[in-house]
Amino acid sequence: MSDAASAKPTISNLQREIVSVVLDMIIPADPLRNKPSATDVSVLEYIIKRHPNTLARTAEELTELQNQAQSERQSDFLALSRESQDALVAAMRSKNPRFLMTLAVQATEAYYLDERVMSSIGMPSRPPYPEGYTVEPRVNEFLLEPVRARGSIWRRTEIEQKTDV
Amino acid sequence: MAEDVVDVLIIGAGASGAAVAWSLADTGMRIVCMEQGDWMNPATYPSNFQDWEVHGGETSSASPNHRNRAADYPINDSESPIAIVNFNAVGGSTILYSAHFPRFHPSDFRVRTLDGVADDWPIDYFQLEPFFAQNDRNMGVSGLTGDPAIPEHQPPLPPIPMGKMGETIARGFNKLGWHWWPSDSAIITEPYQGRGQCLNLGPCNTGCAQGAKSSVDIAYWPVAQRMGVEVRPNCRVNQVTVDENDMATGVEYWDGNGILQHQRAEVVIMACNGVGTPRLLLHSQSARFPNGLANRSGLVGKNLMLHPWGHAAGIFPEPLDSHVGPQGCCLLSQEFYETDTSRGFVRGYNLQITRGSPPVATARNGVASGTIPWGAAHHDEFEKRYGRSISIGVCAEDLPEEHNRVVLDDERCDSNGIPAPKIIYRTSENSLNMLAHGTARAAEALHAAGAIEVHETNYPIRYAGWHLLGTARMGSDPEQSVVNEWGRSHDVRNLFIVDGSVFVTSGGVNPTTTIQAVALYIADAMKQRLATLFD
């Protein structure tokens, strides 16, 4: 195996700190619904495990954010106020709708696999099998009355017409 | 030592291969079924795992080109707007199907007589009726007697639960005065023949961990094996061999160790469905059959029908719990199934009402499409969608056209060097008109049921090529068909085809139950003629 193929995807400490801010922009906490922020979910670990080939591109986008902050605001991204950070990211996404989209989609996947999030939306933190779920009711016969009342609607062919099926 | 000869050799262990094997088993003949895939292990299906929505694994994709398992063969679908999806294993594509199980209608067998298009079948619904019923019992089918859109029949098990979502959309159909009915589903709702009932796990389309979905690896094969049928997994057939009398002599195949072998057989039965069967026949070239086996009509691979698919989804104001329950099975509407030329097309379509998306898919699709925004509004929008959506699929009848076809690809091969199939397919104007009508009617039904948002998907949906029909059609005229009215090749008297290839028309519904009924009918016809089978 080549070094390139065997190398683990990496992300710098600065990029980690920036991603932490961006994740909170994507899905912030909602205390009323008892939902954590995406920052509090192991998004990077999820990406490294499930989508390692995409990490380099996401890291590049985070560096782009830092560079844009420096060139446009003469400041590190992390030193900006949250409002300025939001505005910068919004402007970059407005210019390029694909910007940070991969991160957003993967963060969303990781978020809705988190036990706290599952619990907050009323789903038990377990595999579907073997316990399964309950669906009620079976069939509401009352609703079928007008359908039955119309009578048969299938189209007769010459065979049924001859034999009066 | 004399070469081993089996009485019947079946190629393919999917829906039709299992049915024909089961039926022929009571003859006491020696029957072998070769399958290029292996047995599946339900303990590996995603619903065994908490991260099932992103779990991956062997069943995570329905496209053989994406899945790329050793058992798969690539399919060149670059000249088709619809990509082929399937599965290769003991159980075939029933491992991944949604088990929506509506039957063809009587009119589907008489489209030339009734509507002046395509051709009539050489058999009719009522000839197949006992085989539909037998198949319902063998598979374990749940449903409700009395559907006025189809001749009376009695599914052996009570229907799948409609849930709140089912009731909601049913009210919409009632408001419009349109037909709807709980779908016949090949999912058992009560313990049945040693199998446990449906637990509403949800993800039927990645394999059923409970075994409640009637894939044929659990519904048919264990019974057929107990009756003496031998299944040989991991055996890929290269070609059907023939002698100078135009009789099949058996098959050349790669065994599980990758060694090329020959198995002699008195009868060969093709059960690889509408892409695999023509591929193998076209590849089985010889001096007697330079254009492919059983192809003196030139029709092998032609008249491919795929059921172009449309879709609309609605968001409702109240929680419907639509994220749980068997995803592909709930209700159907056949209000627009039969021809009404004032609609701008002939023939018709089925509306298949399916459940909403689970959490990851709801959120991921919403974020990717922009309907769920970044920021605090994420939670509001997620809540607005999750468990509150209903989907309606439009399954459009596809009419046979010779230019829609399966050929052998010039470049791509499977791992044994057998040329890949190439799909050359155009969606007809009739189908496009049907999809436009169907998608609009699906949206209308969702609005009538109270949807606050309705989204229509562009059609035809690309990864929806499940239903592979028509490429070795049945008929009485050897110049206009590949097999006769009981599935025997016109050209090779001990070669039979029992899968969706033999369909003359496609109907407007998921075809598995009709494929299996046809397979059981052909098996029965063979048994009736055992003494004169090759005459």
XYZ file of C-alpha atoms in Angstrom:
700
model
C 0.000 0.000 0.000
C 1.349 3.447 -0.860
C 2.032 6.043 1.816
C -0.661 8.219 0.347
C -3.204 5.424 0.501
C -2.284 4.354 4.016
C -1.991 7.859 5.494
C -4.728 8.715 7.964
C -6.648 11.825 7.045
C -5.527 14.739 9.162
C -6.900 18.069 10.246
C -4.924 20.763 12.023
C -5.719 22.143 15.461
C -6.730 25.455 13.905
C -9.062 23.685 11.496
C -10.533 21.760 14.425
C -11.277 24.984 16.240
C -12.832 26.538 13.144
C -14.955 23.474 12.453
C -16.243 23.642 15.989
C -17.637 27.107 15.287
C -19.037 26.100 11.901
C -20.785 23.053 13.304
C -22.611 25.252 15.772
C -23.731 27.390 12.847
C -25.077 24.342 11.033
C -27.008 22.882 13.978
C -26.963 24.931 17.167
C -28.280 23.600 20.456
C -31.990 23.870 21.196
C -32.435 23.752 24.962
C -36.230 23.753 24.698
C -36.127 20.559 22.671
C -33.245 19.210 24.731
C -31.061 19.029 21.635
C -27.285 19.492 21.747
C -25.270 21.519 19.276
C -23.570 19.673 16.418
C -20.365 20.907 18.081
C -21.105 18.544 20.952
C -21.471 15.539 18.653
C -18.439 13.597 17.426
C -18.702 14.868 13.868
C -15.012 14.791 12.982
C -14.619 11.269 14.313
C -17.658 10.284 12.234
C -16.197 11.834 9.095
C -12.801 10.246 9.645
C -14.464 6.849 10.131
C -17.113 6.994 7.391
C -15.993 9.527 4.839
C -12.196 9.805 5.190
C -11.736 10.734 1.549
C -13.731 13.918 1.991
C -11.795 15.293 4.949
C -9.051 16.923 2.907
C -11.560 18.968 0.933
C -13.356 20.053 4.100
C -10.012 21.021 5.662
C -9.279 23.135 2.578
C -12.604 24.902 2.929
C -11.863 25.670 6.569
C -8.519 27.151 5.534
C -10.352 29.201 2.910
C -12.482 30.619 5.709
C -9.397 31.573 7.681
C -7.801 33.161 4.606
C -10.964 35.065 3.777
C -11.186 36.415 7.340
C -7.598 37.583 7.146
C -7.899 39.211 3.739
C -11.341 40.723 4.198
C -11.402 41.504 7.938
C -7.670 41.515 8.739
C -8.391 39.064 11.539
C -8.183 35.393 12.315
C -11.553 33.723 11.816
C -11.639 32.659 15.451
C -11.018 36.215 16.659
C -14.098 37.552 14.873
C -17.358 38.098 16.729
C -19.963 35.388 16.164
C -22.008 37.814 14.083
C -19.000 38.483 11.846
C -18.249 34.785 11.573
C -21.857 34.122 10.563
C -21.756 36.903 8.000
C -18.492 35.690 6.496
C -19.698 32.113 6.141
C -23.046 33.260 4.741
C -21.278 35.401 2.151
C -19.054 32.527 1.065
C -22.022 30.150 0.836
C -23.964 32.717 -1.102
C -21.121 32.971 -3.602
C -20.747 29.189 -3.798
C -23.726 27.144 -2.587
C -21.545 24.004 -2.479
C -19.176 25.651 0.020
C -19.112 23.520 3.220
C -22.088 21.511 1.936
C -20.283 18.189 2.378
C -19.476 19.085 5.968
C -23.073 20.149 6.588
C -24.514 16.911 5.219
C -22.038 14.718 7.091
C -22.535 16.693 10.308
C -26.262 16.124 9.940
C -25.730 12.383 9.554
C -23.552 12.232 12.650
C -25.981 14.416 14.586
C -28.991 12.194 14.017
C -27.057 9.094 15.029
C -26.231 10.589 18.435
C -28.088 8.983 21.332
C -29.059 12.333 22.887
C -30.511 13.528 19.604
C -32.342 10.264 18.977
C -33.828 10.489 22.423
C -34.887 14.125 21.866
C -36.908 13.158 18.766
C -38.569 10.261 20.524
C -36.569 7.429 18.977
C -35.077 4.809 21.255
C -31.288 4.523 21.046
C -31.174 1.005 19.685
C -31.178 -0.839 16.385
C -34.597 -1.412 14.809
C -34.120 -5.182 15.193
C -35.096 -7.115 17.262
C -37.552 -4.942 19.182
C -39.098 -3.152 16.213
C -41.774 -0.470 16.466
C -45.521 -0.256 16.818
C -47.744 1.041 14.032
C -51.440 1.529 14.702
C -54.092 1.040 13.576
C -54.211 -1.964 11.265
C -56.958 -0.953 8.837
C -59.814 1.456 9.408
C -62.728 -0.323 7.725
C -64.933 2.758 8.038
C -62.659 4.608 5.612
C -63.070 1.833 3.051
C -66.846 2.138 2.866
C -66.942 4.594 -0.068
C -64.388 2.529 -1.950
C -66.460 -0.607 -1.517
C -69.647 1.281 -2.344
C -68.401 2.115 -5.849
C -68.315 -1.565 -6.650
C -65.939 -3.373 -8.935
C -63.873 -1.100 -11.202
C -61.537 -3.547 -12.933
C -61.847 -3.564 -16.676
C -63.498 -6.604 -18.231
C -61.879 -8.213 -21.233
C -63.678 -10.166 -23.901
C -62.994 -13.332 -21.897
C -64.932 -12.186 -18.835
C -67.638 -10.683 -21.026
C -68.137 -14.030 -22.756
C -68.095 -16.091 -19.591
C -69.821 -13.471 -17.428
C -67.225 -13.744 -14.651
C -16.683 -42.309 -15.468
C -19.874 -41.103 -17.149
C -20.550 -37.381 -16.912
C -23.046 -36.457 -14.245
C -26.425 -35.494 -15.753
C -29.171 -33.700 -13.850
C -32.781 -33.718 -14.962
C -33.411 -30.014 -14.565
C -30.879 -27.244 -14.265
C -32.205 -23.832 -13.214
C -30.051 -20.744 -13.695
C -30.799 -18.122 -11.058
C -32.126 -18.509 -7.496
C -34.349 -15.432 -7.396
C -38.127 -15.055 -7.435
C -38.885 -17.167 -10.505
C -36.133 -19.757 -10.075
C -37.318 -20.543 -6.562
C -40.944 -20.864 -7.639
C -40.231 -23.167 -10.573
C -37.888 -25.312 -8.434
C -40.507 -25.698 -5.725
C -43.192 -26.698 -8.210
C -41.054 -29.203 -10.109
C -39.670 -30.749 -6.916
C -42.687 -33.005 -6.451
C -41.877 -34.816 -9.692
C -38.935 -36.491 -7.992
C -36.634 -35.291 -10.758
C -33.086 -34.363 -9.884
C -33.075 -30.551 -9.862
C -30.044 -28.298 -9.458
C -30.190 -24.495 -9.247
C -27.021 -22.513 -9.945
C -26.728 -19.023 -8.496
C -23.808 -16.663 -9.007
C -24.285 -15.166 -5.531
C -24.115 -16.716 -2.075
C -26.670 -17.204 0.681
C -27.274 -13.996 2.601
C -26.862 -13.748 6.360
C -29.714 -11.651 7.818
C -27.520 -10.850 10.841
C -25.511 -8.573 8.554
C -28.490 -6.503 7.395
C -28.334 -2.845 8.503
C -31.403 -2.979 10.764
C -29.349 -5.036 13.213
C -27.298 -1.927 13.928
C -28.054 1.366 15.618
C -26.438 3.272 12.755
C -28.544 1.378 10.231
C -29.243 4.403 8.064
C -25.563 4.846 7.239
C -24.335 1.375 8.082
C -23.284 0.410 4.570
C -22.517 -3.217 3.891
C -23.423 -5.604 1.142
C -27.056 -4.528 0.848
C -26.556 -0.787 1.150
C -26.932 -0.081 -2.559
C -29.377 -1.444 -5.081
C -27.095 -0.581 -7.981
C -24.683 -3.368 -8.941
C -22.325 -0.733 -10.354
C -22.068 0.988 -6.969
C -22.181 -2.183 -4.895
C -19.607 -4.026 -6.956
C -19.753 -7.272 -4.955
C -17.999 -10.312 -6.363
C -21.388 -11.800 -7.236
C -22.428 -8.737 -9.212
C -21.902 -8.033 -12.865
C -21.544 -4.478 -14.142
C -24.347 -3.007 -16.247
C -23.662 -0.307 -18.792
C -26.652 1.991 -18.437
C -25.064 5.057 -20.005
C -27.626 4.999 -22.834
C -30.661 4.826 -20.568
C -32.282 7.513 -18.417
C -33.227 4.719 -16.008
C -30.437 2.810 -14.230
C -30.827 -0.882 -13.541
C -31.023 -1.951 -9.898
C -30.983 -5.563 -8.755
C -29.306 -7.984 -6.362
C -27.346 -11.165 -6.924
C -27.618 -13.815 -4.225
C -29.787 -16.765 -3.324
C -33.060 -14.844 -3.206
C -32.087 -12.507 -6.048
C -33.609 -9.054 -5.987
C -36.227 -10.131 -3.437
C -33.452 -9.602 -0.871
C -33.861 -5.852 -1.466
C -37.358 -5.434 -2.892
C -40.043 -3.570 -1.003
C -42.423 -6.563 -1.236
C -45.250 -4.478 -2.640
C -47.237 -7.285 -4.234
C -50.138 -6.164 -6.448
C -51.211 -8.494 -9.219
C -51.530 -7.719 -12.899
C -55.106 -7.054 -13.981
C -57.051 -9.160 -16.521
C -56.806 -6.258 -18.974
C -52.986 -6.375 -18.837
C -53.063 -9.605 -20.823
C -55.287 -8.145 -23.567
C -53.838 -4.750 -24.448
C -53.947 -5.257 -28.231
C -57.592 -6.301 -28.144
C -58.624 -3.593 -25.711
C -56.440 -0.661 -26.686
C -54.873 -1.503 -30.038
C -51.303 -1.272 -28.728
C -48.518 -3.809 -28.074
C -49.723 -7.419 -28.147
C -52.032 -9.727 -26.278
C -50.464 -12.403 -24.131
C -51.066 -16.015 -25.197
C -52.372 -16.652 -21.664
C -54.791 -14.728 -19.477
C -55.317 -13.690 -15.877
C -57.705 -16.504 -15.075
C -55.262 -19.153 -16.259
C -52.784 -17.673 -13.803
C -55.236 -17.182 -10.955
C -54.602 -20.540 -9.199
C -50.880 -19.883 -9.413
C -51.260 -16.401 -7.951
C -53.114 -17.995 -5.049
C -50.521 -20.745 -4.606
C -47.742 -18.190 -4.677
C -49.525 -16.061 -2.066
C -49.559 -19.096 0.227
C -45.954 -20.033 -0.469
C -44.580 -16.537 -0.030
C -46.842 -15.445 2.822
C -48.845 -12.500 1.537
C -50.756 -10.025 3.689
C -53.705 -8.097 2.364
C -57.400 -7.393 2.558
C -60.008 -9.230 0.520
C -62.463 -7.205 -1.530
C -60.358 -4.751 -3.512
C -62.777 -3.615 -6.247
C -59.898 -2.858 -8.651
C -58.912 -6.519 -9.089
C -60.819 -9.823 -9.270
C -61.675 -11.183 -5.839
C -58.876 -13.026 -4.069
C -58.055 -13.969 -0.512
C -54.586 -13.114 0.822
C -53.680 -15.640 3.509
C -52.705 -13.035 6.141
C -54.278 -9.787 7.427
C -53.026 -6.525 5.930
C -50.027 -4.426 6.877
C -50.969 -1.676 9.366
C -51.913 1.572 7.658
C -50.881 3.756 10.558
C -51.922 7.362 10.980
C -50.281 8.226 7.679
C -52.310 5.605 5.856
C -55.543 6.941 7.320
C -54.567 10.483 6.408
C -53.885 9.797 2.750
C -56.909 7.490 2.538
C -59.090 10.439 3.576
C -57.533 12.428 0.739
C -58.406 9.731 -1.781
C -61.928 9.534 -0.372
C -62.310 13.303 -0.692
C -61.458 12.992 -4.385
C -63.652 9.906 -4.825
C -60.652 7.876 -5.976
C -59.887 4.229 -5.455
C -57.445 3.160 -2.747
C -56.833 -0.100 -0.915
C -54.380 -1.571 1.615
C -51.623 -3.083 -0.508
C -51.079 -6.774 -0.882
C -47.613 -7.153 0.641
C -45.207 -10.092 0.706
C -44.613 -9.378 4.379
C -46.115 -11.625 7.033
C -48.249 -9.865 9.629
C -48.669 -12.968 11.778
C -46.344 -15.877 12.526
C -46.406 -18.013 9.401
C -44.738 -21.280 8.477
C -42.091 -20.947 11.156
C -41.314 -17.310 10.416
C -41.802 -14.390 12.811
C -44.212 -11.587 11.962
C -43.321 -8.091 10.798
C -41.940 -5.848 13.552
C -42.209 -2.626 11.542
C -38.431 -2.331 11.415
C -38.732 0.044 8.456
C -35.817 -0.573 6.105
C -37.195 -3.461 4.010
C -35.040 -2.344 1.083
C -31.749 -3.281 2.710
C -32.854 -6.770 3.755
C -35.229 -7.874 6.514
C -33.384 -8.886 9.699
C -36.572 -10.383 11.130
C -37.284 -12.531 8.098
C -40.849 -11.234 7.917
C -40.353 -9.921 4.398
C -40.863 -12.807 2.031
C -37.607 -12.895 0.149
C -37.384 -16.261 -1.566
C -34.229 -17.347 0.269
C -36.446 -17.782 3.326
C -39.934 -18.213 1.836
C -39.261 -20.731 -0.937
C -35.786 -22.217 -0.912
C -35.792 -24.002 2.472
C -38.964 -25.839 1.418
C -37.597 -26.671 -2.038
C -34.371 -27.943 -0.480
C -36.299 -30.193 1.875
C -38.040 -31.567 -1.220
C -34.661 -32.476 -2.693
C -33.669 -29.498 -4.846
C -29.940 -28.764 -4.743
C -28.847 -25.118 -4.654
C -25.311 -24.421 -5.814
C -24.366 -20.900 -4.742
C -21.328 -19.029 -6.078
C -21.629 -20.734 -9.452
C -21.690 -18.377 -12.403
C -22.972 -19.745 -15.699
C -20.887 -18.740 -18.721
C -23.117 -20.203 -21.393
C -25.775 -22.767 -22.164
C -24.352 -25.491 -24.388
C -26.224 -27.146 -27.274
C -25.797 -30.099 -29.576
C -26.235 -30.487 -33.322
C -29.950 -31.218 -32.829
C -30.596 -27.816 -31.282
C -31.059 -29.342 -27.852
C -29.461 -27.838 -24.763
C -26.889 -30.178 -23.270
C -26.238 -28.288 -20.065
C -24.209 -25.304 -18.953
C -20.610 -24.247 -18.745
C -20.009 -22.491 -15.413
C -17.388 -21.267 -12.998
C -17.661 -23.068 -9.694
C -17.052 -21.539 -6.274
C -13.330 -22.130 -6.678
C -13.207 -20.286 -9.985
C -12.781 -23.480 -12.025
C -14.613 -23.724 -15.327
C -16.886 -26.788 -15.271
C -19.607 -28.307 -17.410
C -22.863 -29.598 -15.965
C -24.988 -31.723 -18.244
C -28.754 -31.431 -17.980
C -31.833 -32.806 -19.689
C -33.704 -29.528 -19.260
C -32.325 -26.013 -18.750
C -34.471 -23.285 -17.223
C -33.478 -19.625 -17.385
C -34.496 -17.556 -14.361
C -32.147 -14.551 -14.423
C -34.859 -11.962 -15.151
C -35.121 -9.401 -17.913
C -31.469 -8.348 -18.091
C -29.575 -11.446 -16.907
C -31.474 -13.895 -19.111
C -30.957 -12.112 -22.476
C -27.352 -11.411 -21.508
C -26.669 -15.092 -21.038
C -28.597 -16.127 -24.142
C -26.793 -13.542 -26.284
C -23.477 -14.741 -24.877
C -24.334 -18.402 -25.616
C -23.267 -18.226 -29.247
C -22.467 -21.285 -31.311
C -22.379 -22.407 -34.908
C -26.052 -23.336 -34.636
C -26.925 -20.081 -32.912
C -24.483 -17.417 -34.102
C -26.715 -14.571 -32.855
C -27.236 -16.043 -29.434
C -29.155 -19.009 -28.138
C -32.885 -19.268 -28.848
C -32.621 -16.095 -30.895
C -33.697 -17.070 -34.393
C -36.487 -14.530 -34.016
C -33.888 -11.831 -33.343
C -35.981 -10.740 -30.375
C -33.739 -11.831 -27.491
C -32.919 -8.663 -25.553
C -35.490 -6.529 -27.382
C -38.712 -4.973 -26.066
C -37.171 -4.167 -22.685
C -39.750 -2.632 -20.343
C -38.663 -0.880 -17.123
C -41.679 0.855 -15.510
C -40.612 4.507 -15.618
C -41.182 5.897 -12.130
C -42.473 9.207 -10.804
C -42.809 10.514 -7.279
C -44.366 13.209 -5.132
C -44.077 13.751 -1.377
C -46.182 15.804 0.988
C -45.539 17.340 4.391
C -48.437 17.357 6.815
C -49.181 19.641 9.742
C -49.564 16.923 12.360
C -47.350 14.009 13.450
C -48.203 10.880 11.438
C -45.514 8.492 12.729
C -44.730 7.929 9.078
C -41.086 7.178 9.862
C -41.928 3.712 11.186
C -43.478 0.707 9.473
C -42.531 -1.235 6.353
C -41.236 1.531 4.147
C -42.499 0.436 0.734
C -45.867 -0.990 1.715
C -48.971 0.787 2.893
C -51.703 1.557 0.368
C -52.156 1.733 -3.358
C -54.533 3.541 -5.683
C -55.539 2.113 -9.039
C -57.888 4.927 -9.976
C -55.848 5.572 -13.120
C -54.810 2.019 -13.935
C -57.082 1.376 -16.897
C -57.024 3.237 -20.211
C -58.832 6.535 -20.624
C -57.484 8.166 -23.778
C -58.802 11.585 -22.742
C -55.815 11.658 -20.372
C -53.379 11.845 -23.280
C -51.942 8.347 -23.074
C -52.963 4.708 -23.358
C -52.834 2.217 -20.511
C -52.233 3.479 -16.976
C -50.371 3.473 -13.709
C -50.440 2.441 -10.090
C -49.978 4.897 -7.234
C -47.919 3.278 -4.473
C -48.225 5.096 -1.169
C -45.110 4.643 0.916
C -43.978 5.795 4.322
C -41.886 8.782 5.276
C -38.156 8.948 5.782
C -36.298 7.977 8.940
C -34.339 10.640 10.888
C -30.977 10.736 9.112
C -32.555 10.666 5.658
C -35.073 13.368 6.621
C -32.353 15.684 7.898
C -29.705 14.876 5.304
C -32.056 15.316 2.354
C -33.428 18.503 3.847
C -29.981 20.016 4.402
C -28.765 18.955 0.967
C -31.814 20.397 -0.782
C -31.909 23.537 1.341
C -35.388 22.897 2.744
C -33.795 22.508 6.184
C -31.594 25.572 6.721
C -28.518 26.143 8.838
C -28.997 27.677 12.274
C -31.730 27.624 14.874
C -34.423 27.121 12.223
C -32.931 23.672 11.548
C -34.878 22.239 14.455
C -38.192 23.796 13.422
C -37.868 22.593 9.868
C -36.734 19.109 10.868
C -39.672 18.787 13.229
C -41.987 19.978 10.464
C -40.874 17.101 8.241
C -39.897 14.192 10.435
C -42.688 11.650 10.810
C -45.045 13.992 8.951
C -44.328 13.110 5.341
C -46.088 10.779 2.926
C -44.649 9.645 -0.404
C -46.495 8.487 -3.496
C -44.704 6.589 -6.236
C -46.075 6.471 -9.787
C -45.476 3.109 -11.466
C -46.165 3.699 -15.163
C -46.945 0.883 -17.563
C -44.164 0.693 -20.118
C -45.153 -0.508 -23.582
C -42.834 -2.817 -25.547
C -40.655 -1.145 -28.184
C -37.976 -3.080 -30.044
C -35.464 -0.249 -29.843
C -35.451 -0.548 -26.052
C -33.073 -3.429 -25.548
C -30.334 -5.328 -23.778
C -27.175 -6.011 -25.780
C -23.695 -7.218 -24.866
C -21.299 -4.426 -23.965
C -18.174 -4.115 -26.084
C -15.877 -3.222 -23.204
C -17.059 -4.077 -19.711
C -17.006 -7.634 -18.332
C -17.709 -9.314 -15.028
C -14.929 -10.872 -12.959
C -15.096 -14.039 -15.093
C -14.759 -12.157 -18.355
C -18.407 -12.474 -19.427
C -19.466 -9.322 -21.294
C -21.615 -6.956 -19.263
C -25.113 -6.162 -20.466
C -25.671 -2.763 -21.987
C -29.066 -1.073 -21.735
C -30.261 0.995 -24.673
C -33.517 2.577 -23.610
C -35.622 5.663 -24.331
C -38.632 6.697 -22.279
C -41.558 6.885 -24.689
C -43.780 9.904 -25.121
C -46.689 7.792 -23.866
C -44.766 6.987 -20.672
C -43.737 10.615 -20.174
C -47.345 11.756 -20.574
C -48.381 9.083 -18.099
C -45.751 10.223 -15.584
C -46.799 13.850 -15.953
C -50.395 12.860 -15.269
C -49.475 10.505 -12.434
C -47.172 12.921 -10.656
C -49.825 15.644 -10.832
C -52.475 13.252 -9.505
C -50.155 12.158 -6.690
C -49.683 15.798 -5.745
C -53.437 16.336 -5.939
C -54.045 13.442 -3.559
C -51.494 14.791 -1.097
C -53.102 18.236 -1.169
C -56.546 16.684 -0.721
C -55.235 14.840 2.323
C -54.102 18.108 3.855
C -50.456 18.422 2.896
C -49.031 21.860 3.592
C -46.107 21.343 1.204
C -45.889 19.061 -1.819
C -42.735 18.304 -3.777
C -42.775 16.618 -7.169
C -39.633 14.780 -8.287
C -38.300 15.026 -11.829
C -39.153 11.938 -13.830
C -38.281 9.289 -14.782
C -36.402 8.660 -11.565
C -32.987 7.313 -12.456
C -32.296 4.612 -9.874
C -35.678 2.964 -10.242
C -34.979 0.255 -12.813
C -36.187 -2.608 -10.649
C -38.710 -4.146 -13.010
C -36.912 -5.850 -15.898
C -39.393 -7.245 -18.379
C -40.068 -8.338 -21.934
C -36.676 -9.324 -23.386
C -37.599 -12.915 -24.361
C -41.286 -12.527 -24.932
C -43.904 -15.257 -24.911
C -46.087 -15.989 -27.952
C -47.335 -18.597 -30.352
C -45.528 -17.261 -33.443
C -41.812 -18.231 -33.510
C -41.061 -15.176 -35.620
C -42.638 -12.799 -33.134
C -41.634 -14.363 -29.836
C -38.827 -16.242 -28.099
C -40.791 -18.787 -26.049
C -44.158 -20.405 -26.589
C -47.251 -19.984 -24.437
C -45.856 -22.294 -21.764
C -42.312 -20.898 -21.611
C -40.481 -23.302 -23.933
C -38.029 -21.844 -26.409
C -39.273 -22.035 -29.981
C -35.739 -22.891 -31.105
C -34.450 -25.168 -28.331
C -37.054 -27.633 -27.174
C -35.530 -28.387 -23.771
C -34.832 -24.762 -22.875
C -37.385 -22.839 -20.809
C -37.579 -19.267 -19.583
C -39.652 -18.502 -16.485
C -38.705 -14.945 -15.446
C -39.862 -11.428 -16.357
C -38.217 -11.765 -19.769
C -41.252 -13.620 -21.077
C -43.688 -10.790 -20.314
C -45.487 -9.525 -23.404
C -46.523 -6.308 -21.658
C -45.493 -4.803 -18.361
C -48.724 -3.965 -16.562
C -48.540 -0.935 -14.317
C -47.629 -2.623 -11.044
C -44.630 -4.156 -9.322
C -44.311 -7.457 -11.189
C -42.889 -9.996 -8.724
C -46.120 -11.784 -7.873
C -46.991 -12.039 -11.578
C -43.475 -13.256 -12.423
C -43.840 -15.990 -9.827
C -47.354 -16.907 -10.954
C -46.058 -17.251 -14.513
C -43.151 -19.401 -13.270
C -45.547 -21.679 -11.372
C -47.834 -21.841 -14.422
C -44.921 -22.844 -16.682
C -43.764 -25.455 -14.171
C -47.274 -26.860 -14.067
C -47.446 -26.910 -17.864
C -44.164 -28.816 -17.936
C -45.466 -31.348 -15.443
C -48.630 -31.846 -17.488
C -46.490 -32.655 -20.537
C -43.608 -34.605 -19.024
C -43.996 -37.489 -21.455
C -44.052 -35.212 -24.486
C -42.062 -32.269 -23.203
C -39.721 -32.058 -26.174
C -42.186 -32.858 -28.944
